[in-house]
Amino acid sequence: MDVKVKKGRSIQQGEDEMGLRKGPWSAEEDTILVNHVTTHGDRRWNSVARCTGLKRTGKSCRLRWLNYLRPDVRRGNITLQEQIMILDLHSRWGNRWSKIAQHLPGRTDNEIKNYWRTRVIKQAKQLKCDVNSKEFKDALRYVWMPRLIERIHPPSETYCPTRISPSQLGPNPSACADGVPVHHQHGLHGSGSGSGSGTEWLNDIYLDSSGVELQSVSSEQLGHNSNNNVSGLCPGFNNQMFEQGNGGDGDLLEILWNDENIWLMRELCDEHEIIKDSFLA
DNA sequence: AAATCCGCCAACCGCAAGACT
DNA sequence: TAGTCTTGCGGTTGGCGGATT
């Protein structure tokens, strides 16, 4: 049996004034507990503690069994799919860890809680916003989850400009057939000196599998004003700016979304020049 | 090589609700 | 019905160990 005994609250290992042990479980204790639960079942934890002679509380026995010894406990890194599940379920239920854990076979509420605290709250700090704020929830929904989805499904199968409404794209959006994956790349169209000139626009170019351009969306169409910043948004789009601590190409991150659940992730440098645009399915 | 920092995660705690007597 | 016990949940702590300085 793979038993870790090095980690944990070893400073408290020993017995308290009641003769109860605290801190990490030893291999011997684990064996005793497993043997007992296997033959008598995982109920009446105080009686488990008494009958086994373990100098542990019933609570401690229960926790050790549920979080570590249970045969169906799944160990190892949280997968991308599991991360998406956690983010999605947390957006619905909040800190209902045990409820969330029920939808992730083999994962414990403790593990999910730890994941949330170490990864998600850290991310909120990097974005300089409260983990319960609307801004951060939007960032999770419109940035993080799509990024995870992207990592599972390559962009060529993910980006689909047919999800952009006709009113946002201008004429002939139907050039992309429903459900047909298209490739997405970025490029500069037009002319001018770039930053600040207001004459050069960064376009999103959609290509079908043969490389034929299907639809271009200029930054102007998406609401950029002549200073090439983001203050002039197109109607129907909300936006939210974030400062990126790290992890991205740009210093600023802008998320745009509309009521049709169409979103755009945009990375900008300090001068608000666009470094990268991504439509997210 | 030593010191410090920091992420990870096992395990503890307090509280609330349900079960039992 | 009231008191006690048990279970389950969410929040928090703090040591380990790898990374960085």
Coordinates of C-alpha atoms (C1' of nucleotides) in Angstrom, one line a residue, chain A residues 22-23 25 59-60 63-64 110 118-119, chain B residues 7-15 20:
Chain A
K22 CA -2.8 13.4 16.1
G23 CA -1.0 14.1 13.0
W25 CA -1.2 8.3 10.0
K59 CA -13.7 11.7 13.1
S60 CA -10.1 11.2 12.3
L63 CA -11.5 11.4 7.4
R64 CA -8.6 9.1 6.8
N110 CA -10.9 17.9 0.3
T118 CA -4.3 26.7 -4.5
R119 CA -5.1 27.3 -8.2
Chain B
dG7 C1' 2.8 25.6 -3.6
dC8 C1' 0.7 21.5 -2.2
dC9 C1' -2.2 18.8 0.5
dA10 C1' -3.1 15.9 4.7
dA11 C1' -5.3 16.6 8.7
dC12 C1' -7.3 19.4 12.2
dC13 C1' -11.2 22.3 14.0
dG14 C1' -15.9 24.1 14.8
dC15 C1' -20.4 24.0 13.6
dC20 C1' -30.7 7.9 18.6

